[in-house]
Each structure stands twice: as structure tokens, then as C-alpha cells.
Tab-separated table of C-alpha atoms in Angstrom:
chain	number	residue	atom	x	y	z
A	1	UNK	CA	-6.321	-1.396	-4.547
A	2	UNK	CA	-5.570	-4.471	-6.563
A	3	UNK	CA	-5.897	-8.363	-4.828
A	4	UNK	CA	-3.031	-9.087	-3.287
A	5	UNK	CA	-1.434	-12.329	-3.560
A	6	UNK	CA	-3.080	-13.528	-0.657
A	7	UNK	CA	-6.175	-12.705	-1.335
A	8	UNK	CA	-5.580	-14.258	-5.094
A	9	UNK	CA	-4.549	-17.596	-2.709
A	10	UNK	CA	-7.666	-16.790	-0.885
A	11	UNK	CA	-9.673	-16.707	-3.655
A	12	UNK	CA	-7.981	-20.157	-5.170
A	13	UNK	CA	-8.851	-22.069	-1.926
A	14	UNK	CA	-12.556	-20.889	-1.295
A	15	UNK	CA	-13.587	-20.435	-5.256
A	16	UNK	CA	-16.657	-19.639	-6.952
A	17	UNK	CA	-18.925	-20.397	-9.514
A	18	UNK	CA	-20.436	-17.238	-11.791
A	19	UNK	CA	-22.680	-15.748	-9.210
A	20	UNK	CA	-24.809	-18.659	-7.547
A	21	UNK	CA	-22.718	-22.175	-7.409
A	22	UNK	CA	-19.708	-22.900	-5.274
A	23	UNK	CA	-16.613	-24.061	-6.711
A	24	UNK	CA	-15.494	-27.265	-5.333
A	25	UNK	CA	-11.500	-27.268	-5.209
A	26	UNK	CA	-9.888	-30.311	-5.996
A	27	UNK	CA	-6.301	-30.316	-5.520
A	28	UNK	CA	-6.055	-33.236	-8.007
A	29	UNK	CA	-8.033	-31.997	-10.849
A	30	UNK	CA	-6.989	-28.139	-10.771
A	31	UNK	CA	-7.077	-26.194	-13.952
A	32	UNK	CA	-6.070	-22.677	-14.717
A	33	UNK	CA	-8.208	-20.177	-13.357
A	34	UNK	CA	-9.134	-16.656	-14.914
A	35	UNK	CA	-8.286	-14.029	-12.538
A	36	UNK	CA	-9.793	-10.237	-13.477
A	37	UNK	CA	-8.615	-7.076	-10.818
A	38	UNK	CA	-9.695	-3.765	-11.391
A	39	UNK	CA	-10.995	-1.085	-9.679
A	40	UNK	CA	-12.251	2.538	-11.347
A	41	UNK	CA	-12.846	5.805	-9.290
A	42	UNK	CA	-13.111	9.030	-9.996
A	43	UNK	CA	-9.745	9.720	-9.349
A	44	UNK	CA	-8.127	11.160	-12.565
A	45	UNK	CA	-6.305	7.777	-13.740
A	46	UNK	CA	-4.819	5.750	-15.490
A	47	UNK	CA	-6.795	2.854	-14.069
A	48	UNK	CA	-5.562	-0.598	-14.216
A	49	UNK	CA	-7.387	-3.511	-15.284
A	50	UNK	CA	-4.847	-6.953	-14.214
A	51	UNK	CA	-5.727	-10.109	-16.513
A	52	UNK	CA	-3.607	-13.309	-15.149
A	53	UNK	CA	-4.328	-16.926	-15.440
A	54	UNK	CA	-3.727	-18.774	-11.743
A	55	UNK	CA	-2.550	-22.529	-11.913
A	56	UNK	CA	-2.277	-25.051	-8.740
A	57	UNK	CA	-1.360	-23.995	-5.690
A	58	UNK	CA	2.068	-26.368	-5.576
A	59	UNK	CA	3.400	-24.348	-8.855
A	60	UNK	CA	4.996	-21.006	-9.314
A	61	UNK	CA	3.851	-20.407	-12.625
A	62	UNK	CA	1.740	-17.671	-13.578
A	63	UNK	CA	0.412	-16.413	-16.782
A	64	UNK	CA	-0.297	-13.562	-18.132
A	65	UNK	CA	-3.231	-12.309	-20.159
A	66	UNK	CA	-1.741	-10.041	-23.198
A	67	UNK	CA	-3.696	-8.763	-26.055
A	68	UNK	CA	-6.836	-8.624	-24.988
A	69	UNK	CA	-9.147	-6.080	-25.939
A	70	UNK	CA	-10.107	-4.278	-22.353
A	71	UNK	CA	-12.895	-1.739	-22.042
A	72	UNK	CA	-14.933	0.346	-19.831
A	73	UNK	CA	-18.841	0.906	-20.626
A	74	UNK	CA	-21.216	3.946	-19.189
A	75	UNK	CA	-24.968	3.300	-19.155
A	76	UNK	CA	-24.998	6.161	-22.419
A	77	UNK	CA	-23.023	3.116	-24.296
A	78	UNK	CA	-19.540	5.359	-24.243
A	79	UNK	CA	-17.123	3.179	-24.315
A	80	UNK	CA	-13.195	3.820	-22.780
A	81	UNK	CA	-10.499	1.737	-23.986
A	82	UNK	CA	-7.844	0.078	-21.630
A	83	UNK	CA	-4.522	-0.232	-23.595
A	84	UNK	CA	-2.320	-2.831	-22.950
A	85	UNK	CA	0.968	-1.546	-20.684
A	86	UNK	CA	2.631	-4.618	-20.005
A	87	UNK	CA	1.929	-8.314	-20.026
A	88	UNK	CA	-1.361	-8.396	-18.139
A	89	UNK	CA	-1.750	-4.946	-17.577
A	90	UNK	CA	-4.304	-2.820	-18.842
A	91	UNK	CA	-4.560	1.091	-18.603
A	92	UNK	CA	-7.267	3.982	-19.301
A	93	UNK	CA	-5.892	6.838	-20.864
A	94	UNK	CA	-4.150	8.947	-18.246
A	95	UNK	CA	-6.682	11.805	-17.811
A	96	UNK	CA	-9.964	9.294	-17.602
A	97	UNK	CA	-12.091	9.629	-14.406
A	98	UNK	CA	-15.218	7.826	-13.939
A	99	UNK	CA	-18.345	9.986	-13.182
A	100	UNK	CA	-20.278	10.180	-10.142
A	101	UNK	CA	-23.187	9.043	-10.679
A	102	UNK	CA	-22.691	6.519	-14.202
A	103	UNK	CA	-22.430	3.123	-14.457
A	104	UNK	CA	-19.872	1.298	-15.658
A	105	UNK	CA	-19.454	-1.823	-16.856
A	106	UNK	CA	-16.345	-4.280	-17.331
A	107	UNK	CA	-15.458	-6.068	-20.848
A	108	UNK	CA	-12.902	-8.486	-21.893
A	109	UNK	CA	-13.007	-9.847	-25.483
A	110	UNK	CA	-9.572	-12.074	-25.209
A	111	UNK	CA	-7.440	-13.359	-28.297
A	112	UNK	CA	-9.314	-16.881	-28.997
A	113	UNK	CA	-12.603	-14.369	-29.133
A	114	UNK	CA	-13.911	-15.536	-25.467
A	115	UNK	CA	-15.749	-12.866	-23.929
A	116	UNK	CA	-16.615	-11.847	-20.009
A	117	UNK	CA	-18.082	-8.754	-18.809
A	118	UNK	CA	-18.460	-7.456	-15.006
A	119	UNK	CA	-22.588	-6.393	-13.490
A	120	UNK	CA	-23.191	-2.704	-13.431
A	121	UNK	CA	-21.468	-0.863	-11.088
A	122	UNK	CA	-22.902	2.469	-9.883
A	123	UNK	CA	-20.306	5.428	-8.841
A	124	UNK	CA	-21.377	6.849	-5.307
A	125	UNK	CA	-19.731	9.823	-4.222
A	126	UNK	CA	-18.060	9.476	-1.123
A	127	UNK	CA	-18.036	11.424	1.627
A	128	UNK	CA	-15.063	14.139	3.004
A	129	UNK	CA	-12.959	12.006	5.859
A	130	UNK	CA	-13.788	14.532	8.757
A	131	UNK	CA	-10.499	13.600	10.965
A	132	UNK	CA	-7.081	11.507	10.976
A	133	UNK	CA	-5.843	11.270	14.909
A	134	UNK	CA	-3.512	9.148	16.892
A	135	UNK	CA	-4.109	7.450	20.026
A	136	UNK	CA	-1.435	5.665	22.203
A	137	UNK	CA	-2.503	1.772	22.736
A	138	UNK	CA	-0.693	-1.552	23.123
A	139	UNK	CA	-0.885	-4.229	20.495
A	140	UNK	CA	0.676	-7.633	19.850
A	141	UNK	CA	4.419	-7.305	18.045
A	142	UNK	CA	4.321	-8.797	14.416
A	143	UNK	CA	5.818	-11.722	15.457
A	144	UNK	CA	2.545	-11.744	18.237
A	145	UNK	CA	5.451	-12.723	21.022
A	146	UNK	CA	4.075	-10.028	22.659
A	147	UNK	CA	2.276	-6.388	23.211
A	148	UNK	CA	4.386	-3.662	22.328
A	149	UNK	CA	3.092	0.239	22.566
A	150	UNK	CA	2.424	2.739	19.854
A	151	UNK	CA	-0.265	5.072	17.874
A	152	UNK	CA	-3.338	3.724	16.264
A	153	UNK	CA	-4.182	5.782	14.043
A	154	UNK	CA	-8.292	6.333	13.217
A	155	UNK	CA	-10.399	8.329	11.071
A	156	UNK	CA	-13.614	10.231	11.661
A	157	UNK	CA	-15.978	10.611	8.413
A	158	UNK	CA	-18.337	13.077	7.929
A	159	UNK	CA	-22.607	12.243	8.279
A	160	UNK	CA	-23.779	10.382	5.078
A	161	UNK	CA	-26.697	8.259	3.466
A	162	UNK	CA	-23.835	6.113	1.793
A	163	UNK	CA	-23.172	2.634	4.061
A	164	UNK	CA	-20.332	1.165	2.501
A	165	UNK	CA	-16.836	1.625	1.818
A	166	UNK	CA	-13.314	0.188	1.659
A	167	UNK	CA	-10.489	2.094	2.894
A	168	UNK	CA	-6.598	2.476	1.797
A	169	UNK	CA	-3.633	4.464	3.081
A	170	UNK	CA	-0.451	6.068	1.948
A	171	UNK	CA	2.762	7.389	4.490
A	172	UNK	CA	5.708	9.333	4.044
A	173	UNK	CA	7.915	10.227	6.828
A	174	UNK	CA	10.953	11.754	7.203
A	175	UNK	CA	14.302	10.474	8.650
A	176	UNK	CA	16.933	12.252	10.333
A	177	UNK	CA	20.566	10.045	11.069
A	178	UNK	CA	21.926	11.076	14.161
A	179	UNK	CA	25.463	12.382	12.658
A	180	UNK	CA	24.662	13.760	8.844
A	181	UNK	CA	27.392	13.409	6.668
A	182	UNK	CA	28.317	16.573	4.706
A	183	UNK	CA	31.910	16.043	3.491
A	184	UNK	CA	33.081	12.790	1.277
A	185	UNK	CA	36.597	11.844	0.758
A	186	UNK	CA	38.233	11.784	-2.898
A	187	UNK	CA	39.974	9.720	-4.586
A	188	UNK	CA	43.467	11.890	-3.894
A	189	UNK	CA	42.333	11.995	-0.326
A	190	UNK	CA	40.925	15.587	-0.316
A	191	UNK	CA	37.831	16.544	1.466
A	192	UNK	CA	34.879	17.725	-0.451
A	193	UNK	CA	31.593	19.726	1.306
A	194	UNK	CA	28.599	17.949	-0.214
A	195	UNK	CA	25.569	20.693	-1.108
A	196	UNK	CA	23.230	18.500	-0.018
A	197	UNK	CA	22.926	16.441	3.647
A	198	UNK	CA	22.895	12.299	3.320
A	199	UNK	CA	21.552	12.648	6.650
A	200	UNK	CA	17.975	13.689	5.800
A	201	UNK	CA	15.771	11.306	3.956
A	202	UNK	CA	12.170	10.164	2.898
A	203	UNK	CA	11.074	7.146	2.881
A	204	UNK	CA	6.827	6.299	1.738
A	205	UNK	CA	5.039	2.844	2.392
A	206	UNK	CA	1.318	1.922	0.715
A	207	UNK	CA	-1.043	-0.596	2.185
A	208	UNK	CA	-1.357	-3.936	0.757
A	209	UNK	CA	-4.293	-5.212	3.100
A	210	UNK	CA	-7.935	-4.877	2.942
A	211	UNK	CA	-9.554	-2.168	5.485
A	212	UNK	CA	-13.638	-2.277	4.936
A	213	UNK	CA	-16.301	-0.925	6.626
A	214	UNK	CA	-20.228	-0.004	7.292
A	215	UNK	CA	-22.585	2.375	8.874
A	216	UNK	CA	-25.043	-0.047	8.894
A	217	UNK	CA	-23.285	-0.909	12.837
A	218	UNK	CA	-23.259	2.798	13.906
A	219	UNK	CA	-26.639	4.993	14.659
A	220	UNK	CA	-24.430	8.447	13.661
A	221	UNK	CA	-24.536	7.892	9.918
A	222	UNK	CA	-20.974	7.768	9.641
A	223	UNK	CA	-17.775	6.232	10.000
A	224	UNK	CA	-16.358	6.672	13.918
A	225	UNK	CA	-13.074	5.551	14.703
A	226	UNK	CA	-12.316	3.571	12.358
A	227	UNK	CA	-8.962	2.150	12.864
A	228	UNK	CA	-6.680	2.543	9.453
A	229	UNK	CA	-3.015	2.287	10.792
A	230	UNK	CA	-0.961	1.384	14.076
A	231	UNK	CA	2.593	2.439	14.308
A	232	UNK	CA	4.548	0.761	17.792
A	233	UNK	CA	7.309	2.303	19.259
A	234	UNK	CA	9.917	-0.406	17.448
A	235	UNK	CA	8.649	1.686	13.747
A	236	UNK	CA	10.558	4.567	12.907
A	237	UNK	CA	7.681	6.182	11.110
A	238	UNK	CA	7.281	8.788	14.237
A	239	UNK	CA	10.621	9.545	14.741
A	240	UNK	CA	11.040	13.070	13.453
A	241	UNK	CA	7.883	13.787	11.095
A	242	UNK	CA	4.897	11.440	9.990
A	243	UNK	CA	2.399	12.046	6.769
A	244	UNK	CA	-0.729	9.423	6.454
A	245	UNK	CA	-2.684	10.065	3.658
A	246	UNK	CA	-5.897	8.007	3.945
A	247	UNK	CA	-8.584	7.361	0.850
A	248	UNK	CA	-12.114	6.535	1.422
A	249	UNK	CA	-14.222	4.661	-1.467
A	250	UNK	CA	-18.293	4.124	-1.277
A	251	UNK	CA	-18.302	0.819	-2.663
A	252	UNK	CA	-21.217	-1.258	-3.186
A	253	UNK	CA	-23.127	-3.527	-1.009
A	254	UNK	CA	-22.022	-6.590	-2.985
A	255	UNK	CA	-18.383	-5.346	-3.150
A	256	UNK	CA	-18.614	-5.011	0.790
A	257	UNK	CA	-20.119	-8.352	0.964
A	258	UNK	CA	-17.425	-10.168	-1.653
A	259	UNK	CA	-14.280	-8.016	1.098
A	260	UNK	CA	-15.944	-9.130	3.979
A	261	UNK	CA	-16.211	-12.860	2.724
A	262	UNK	CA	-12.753	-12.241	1.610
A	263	UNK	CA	-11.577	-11.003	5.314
A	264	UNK	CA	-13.614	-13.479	6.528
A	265	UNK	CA	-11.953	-16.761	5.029
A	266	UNK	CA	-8.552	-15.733	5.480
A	267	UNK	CA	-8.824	-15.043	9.217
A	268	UNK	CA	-10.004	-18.613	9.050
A	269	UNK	CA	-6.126	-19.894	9.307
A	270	UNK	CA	-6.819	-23.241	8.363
A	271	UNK	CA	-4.791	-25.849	6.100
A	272	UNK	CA	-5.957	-25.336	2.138
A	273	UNK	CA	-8.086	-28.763	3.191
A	274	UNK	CA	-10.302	-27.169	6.179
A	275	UNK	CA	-13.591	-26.747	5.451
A	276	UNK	CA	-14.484	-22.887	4.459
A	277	UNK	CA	-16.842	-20.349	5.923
A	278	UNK	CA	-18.603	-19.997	2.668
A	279	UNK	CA	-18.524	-19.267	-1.450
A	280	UNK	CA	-16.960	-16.086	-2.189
A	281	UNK	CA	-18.976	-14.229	-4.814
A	282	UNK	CA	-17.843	-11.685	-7.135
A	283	UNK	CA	-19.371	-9.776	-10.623
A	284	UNK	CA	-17.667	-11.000	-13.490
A	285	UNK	CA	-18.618	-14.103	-15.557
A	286	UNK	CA	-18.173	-15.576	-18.747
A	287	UNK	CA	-20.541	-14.825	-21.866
A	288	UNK	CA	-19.784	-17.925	-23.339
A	289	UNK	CA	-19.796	-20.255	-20.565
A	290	UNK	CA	-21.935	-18.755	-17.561
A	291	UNK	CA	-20.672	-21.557	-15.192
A	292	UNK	CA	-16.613	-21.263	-15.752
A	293	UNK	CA	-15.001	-20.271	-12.774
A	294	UNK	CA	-13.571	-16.510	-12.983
A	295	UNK	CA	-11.627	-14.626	-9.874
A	296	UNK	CA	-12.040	-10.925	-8.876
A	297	UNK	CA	-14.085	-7.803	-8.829
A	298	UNK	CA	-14.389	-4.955	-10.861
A	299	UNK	CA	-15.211	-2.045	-8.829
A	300	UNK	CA	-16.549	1.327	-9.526
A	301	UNK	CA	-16.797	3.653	-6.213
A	302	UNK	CA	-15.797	7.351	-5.792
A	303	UNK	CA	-13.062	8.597	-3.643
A	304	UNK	CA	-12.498	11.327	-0.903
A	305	UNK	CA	-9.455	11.819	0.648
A	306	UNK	CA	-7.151	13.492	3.638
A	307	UNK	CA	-3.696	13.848	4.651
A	308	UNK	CA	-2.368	14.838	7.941
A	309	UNK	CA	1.004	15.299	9.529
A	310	UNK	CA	2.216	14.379	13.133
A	311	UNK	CA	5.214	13.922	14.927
A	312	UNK	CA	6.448	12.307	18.316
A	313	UNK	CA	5.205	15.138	20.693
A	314	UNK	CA	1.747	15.222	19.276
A	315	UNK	CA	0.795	12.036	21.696
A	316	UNK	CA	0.737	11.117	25.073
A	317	UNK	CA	2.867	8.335	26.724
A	318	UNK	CA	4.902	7.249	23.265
A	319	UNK	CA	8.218	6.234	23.476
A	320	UNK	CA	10.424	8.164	21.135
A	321	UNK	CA	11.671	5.520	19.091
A	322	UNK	CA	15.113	4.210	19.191
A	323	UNK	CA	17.444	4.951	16.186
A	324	UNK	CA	17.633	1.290	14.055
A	325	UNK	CA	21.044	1.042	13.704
A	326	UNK	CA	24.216	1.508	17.274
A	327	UNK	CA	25.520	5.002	16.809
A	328	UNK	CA	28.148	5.340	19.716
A	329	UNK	CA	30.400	8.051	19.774
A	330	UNK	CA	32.990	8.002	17.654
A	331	UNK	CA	37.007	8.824	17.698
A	332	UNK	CA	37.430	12.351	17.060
A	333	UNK	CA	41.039	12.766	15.082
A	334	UNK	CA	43.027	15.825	14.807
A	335	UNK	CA	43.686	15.878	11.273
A	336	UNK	CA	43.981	18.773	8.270
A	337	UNK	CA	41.572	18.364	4.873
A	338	UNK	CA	44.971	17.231	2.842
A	339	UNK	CA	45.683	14.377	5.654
A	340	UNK	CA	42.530	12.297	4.820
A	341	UNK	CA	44.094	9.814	3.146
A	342	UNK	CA	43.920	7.762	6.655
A	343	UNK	CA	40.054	7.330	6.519
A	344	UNK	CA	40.554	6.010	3.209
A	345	UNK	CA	42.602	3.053	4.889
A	346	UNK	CA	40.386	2.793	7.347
A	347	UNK	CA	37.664	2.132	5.391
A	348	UNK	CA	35.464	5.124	6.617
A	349	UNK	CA	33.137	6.048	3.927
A	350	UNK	CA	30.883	8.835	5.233
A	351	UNK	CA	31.959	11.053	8.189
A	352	UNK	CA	31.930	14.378	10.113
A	353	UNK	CA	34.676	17.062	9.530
A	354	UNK	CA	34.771	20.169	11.095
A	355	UNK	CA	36.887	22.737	8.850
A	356	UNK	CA	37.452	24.852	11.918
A	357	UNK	CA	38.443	22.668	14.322
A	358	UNK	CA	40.473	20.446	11.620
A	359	UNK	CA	38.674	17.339	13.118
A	360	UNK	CA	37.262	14.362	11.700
A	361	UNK	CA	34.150	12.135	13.214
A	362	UNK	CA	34.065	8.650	11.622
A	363	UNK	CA	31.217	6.859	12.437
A	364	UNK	CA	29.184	4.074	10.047
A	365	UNK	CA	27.215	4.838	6.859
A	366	UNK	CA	24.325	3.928	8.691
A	367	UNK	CA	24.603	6.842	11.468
A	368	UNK	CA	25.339	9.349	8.760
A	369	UNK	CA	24.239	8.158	5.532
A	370	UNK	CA	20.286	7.286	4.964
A	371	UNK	CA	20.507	7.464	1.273
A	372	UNK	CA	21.453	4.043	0.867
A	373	UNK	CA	18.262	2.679	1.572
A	374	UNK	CA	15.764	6.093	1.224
A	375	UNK	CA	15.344	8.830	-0.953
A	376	UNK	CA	17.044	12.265	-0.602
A	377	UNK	CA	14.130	13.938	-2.218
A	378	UNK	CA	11.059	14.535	-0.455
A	379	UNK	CA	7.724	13.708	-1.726
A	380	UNK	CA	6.121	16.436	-4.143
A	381	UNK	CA	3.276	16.514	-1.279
A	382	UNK	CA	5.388	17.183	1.641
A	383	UNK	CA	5.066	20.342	4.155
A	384	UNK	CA	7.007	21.290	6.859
């Protein structure tokens, strides 16, 4: 997971000083800020280390940290290098996986020779995610006009001594038009059968917000219901066939404690002049200068992981959802393969033609054609 701009916004508006002072904003006096995002796991990587400068809230500019020299320290002293990608981006070498178990530790030596370095950071195994299951509920619309119905999706994890973790998700789903389109029309107005449907796509989404949680509430020693995902009955996601793929990291107490503050301050919805809930403290500080003000956390926590499929019957009381786009039915045409040249004029770019029948559908790229804003291929991961 890397900070979002919100939570780089966030961050900007509540501030804080190395690990002990507040930082007082001052709208009038802002500098640039140093902001360090990084996260290591042992997934096999690369993982990213993200070096920007932030400037005044009332700006658009942002810079970029390039050529810094980025690396990753065990307790044993071994160091891993993060190479430079792209302007502020910083990657391990692609088969690199932290251990469970070591320590690692964040440096940055940048180009003027000022150095920072992250705490310690111990990597906890995590434990297996038991269960991922759907339950029909009503929630308030995006807009929050109103409660609309759909799944909420939880997870079950499995007994641990761990307490702490932060949560992400990945989905894939599939997507069916209602008429697929397997002939196209040719330049000379000949018909041509496609070997592959435009009416059967795959589309995959990835959070971007921050999902933590504790076991310090719970008496079980695990995680129980925790909700990761709700999908209403306006989504498409549950249409014809649903993947969420959820990952589980035990993070540290102070990393739970720097998300929750996080969480905490943004659900404040104040103006960037209300008073805040509190300093928001993270790991990384300066060699040089112990009291300059640096954004972010580098995190070390280990990962476990589960995917799980679904579709529309698997709950009770959900509302198949509605196709997105109006797919009336269409004017059927008697016509032979050679006469095509009349949905040409018309304008008809995808269609249905039945060779036996000689007939032609037209109906709108939309109803028959999902390649225009998915992907034809499915995911590498996907199961039927």
C-alpha cells in the first residue's frame, strides 16, 4: 500500500515533528516537506520505496526525489539496494523478500549527502485469512443521498498471538454484454466472423483506502468479521462472476497507531484551519537534523493471503444488477453477408448476424462490445 494523496494531504495538515514534537502548520510560512512511502513484506518483490518533496497546499507542484541512494538494512548488517526506476521511485531487485523474523531498517543518503533512516521494524508472520463471505446489507449510496442494498463482504482470520494488522484488497470480475458481437463489417462491406467474442470481458480494481485492525477489541484471538469490501446493487462487480483477493499484513503497534491517527484525522472533515485530533507520528527522521519535519512510514510486516469467487446466486435478497448501458431490442434486417454495406451508412459498428437466417441485429457498441473500456483477456489468476 503506498499513502494516497489524501492521506499525503492528511499528513500536510496535521504534521509532525521527528518522533515527539508537533508540527505547527502555518499556511503562511510553508516550506517543502520530505515525504518517504514504503512498505516491505515478504512477498517476493520488487518493493517500492516513493521519495517526493510536498509544497503548500494552494500549489500543484510536486517534486521528485531522484538519485538518491535507497537501501534496506537486516539486523546481520546485509544491506539490499533500491535502484532508482523512475523519478522518485525506488525498487529492490525483483526476487527480494524480506524474512520473517529480521529487522529491517530504512536508509536514504540523498544527492547534497543529507541522510534519514527509518526505527527497526520487525517482520511478524501473519496469520492464514480463515474465510472471505458476503452478506446482503443496506448502506448509504456514494453520493450518501441515500441507502442502497448490496454485499459486504468480511473476512474471518484464523486464532493468533499477533494483534495488529492492516488490510488491502484486489477484484476481478467478469462481464458479459447482453448481445456479443462476433462478426465486424469490412471495409468492402463483407462480413467477417471474429475468433474471439467482444462480448466477454475482465475488468480488476485495487483499493486505495486504508482498512486496519486489532485483536486487542475481540476475546477470540482473531480477526471476526472484519468488513473489507461492499458492493450495492448499482456495481456491476456481481453481475456474472466476482474474484476478491484480500491480503492481510501483521504490522506493528506503532504502524497501527500512526493508521489509526491517520483514519482518525481525516474522518475529522474539517476546513485545513480546524483544530486536529492530535500529532501524527511516524519512524523516519533526519540524521542531520533530528527536528526537520519528514512524512511517512516505512513498514516491514508479513503477508497472508486468500482469494475467493462468487456470483449473484451465492446471496440472499440481492438484486441482480441492471446492465449500465439501455439495450432495447433492436431491428432485425433481412439482409445477405455481401449486402452489408447498409450498416456501414448507418453507422453500426458492432452487431449480430446470423449466417443462417441471413439476418443482421444492430444494436450499440456498448450492448455488444465491452472491449472498449475492459480487457478481453482474463486475469492469469482466474478460474471458472
Amino acid at each position: 500500500m503506498r499513502l494516497s494523496t489524501y492521506t499525503v494531504l492528511l499528513l500536510m495538515l496535521t504534521g509532525f515533528l521527528s518522533c515527539v514534537k508537533p508540527y505547527d502548520f502555518d499556511p503562511d510560512n510553508f516550506e517543502r516537506t520530505l515525504v518517504v512511502e514504503g512498505q516491505l513484506s515478504n512477498e517476493t518483490g520488487p518493493h517500492v520505496i516513493t521519495i517526493t518533496y510536498t509544497y503548500p497546499l494552494d500549489t500543484v507542484l510536486n517534486e521528485y526525489v531522484r538519485g538518491a541512494n535507497v537501501w534496506v538494512e537486516d539486523e546481520n548488517g546485509d544491506q539490499t539496494i533500491f535502484s532508482q526506476s523512475e523519478d522518485g521511485i525506488y525498487q529492490s531487485p525483483p526476487g527480494f523478500a524480506g524474512k520473517v523474523g529480521s529487522t529491517y531498517q530504512l536508509h536514504i543518503t540523498m544527492e547534497n549527502g543529507e541522510e534519514y533512516q527509518s526505527k527497526p521494524e520487525l517482520l511478524q508472520a501473519a496469520p492464514p485469512i480463515a474465510t472471505i463471505y458476503g452478506r446482503y446489507t443496506e448502506q448509504p449510496n456514494e453520493a450518501g443521498e441515500q441507502n442502497v442494498g448490496g454485499i459486504q463482504f468480511f473476512i474471518d482470520s484464523e486464532e493468533t498471538d499477533h494483534q495488529y494488522f492492516r488490510y488491502e484488497w484486489e477484484e476481478g470480475y467478469k462481464i458479459a454484454t447482453p448481445y456479443p458481437a462476433r462478426y465486424r463489417v469490412n471495409e468492402d462491406s463483407t462480413l467477417e466472423y471474429m475468433d474471439t467474442s467482444l462480448g466477454i470481458c475482465y475488468q480488476e480494481r485495487f483499493s486505495n483506502e486504508l482498512f486496519y485492525s486489532t485483536t486487542n477489541t475481540s476475546t477470540a484471538n482473531q480477526i471476526i468479521e472484519f468488513p473489507i469490501r461492499f458492493i450495492s446493487e448499482e456495481q456491476q462487480q456481481l453481475r456474472t462472476r466476482y474474484a476478491l483477493l484480500v491480503k492481510q499484513f501483521a504490522i506493528s503497534e506503532s504502524a497501527y497507531l500512526f493508521y489509526k491517527q491517520l483514519n482518525e484525522n481525516n474522518q475529522s472533515g474539517g476546513s485545513l484551519f480546524d483544530q486536529q485530533s492530535g500529532m501524527v507520528i511516524g519512524n523516519i527522521t533526519s540524521i542531520d537534523n533530528p527536528n526537520q519535519n519528514i512524512l511517512g512510514y516505512f513498514e516491514a510486516a508479513g503477508v497472508a493471503e486468500k482469494r475467493s469467487y462468487f456470483k449473484p446466486g451465492d446471496f440472499e435478497e440481492f438484486d441482480f444488477p441492471r446492465y449500465p448501458y439501455n439495450c432495447p431490442y433492436s431491428e432485425i434486417i433481412e439482409t445477405t453477408s455481401d449486402s452489408a454495406g447498409y450498416f456501414v451508412e448507418q453507422g453500426a459498428n458492432v452487431f449480430l448476424y446470423d449466417p443462417f437466417l441471413d439476418q443482421v441485429s444492430i444494436h450499440t457498441r456498448s450492448c455488444t462490445d465491452c472491449s472498449f473500456y475492459a480487457t478481453l483477456t482474463p486475469p492469469t489468476y482466474w478460474e471458472e
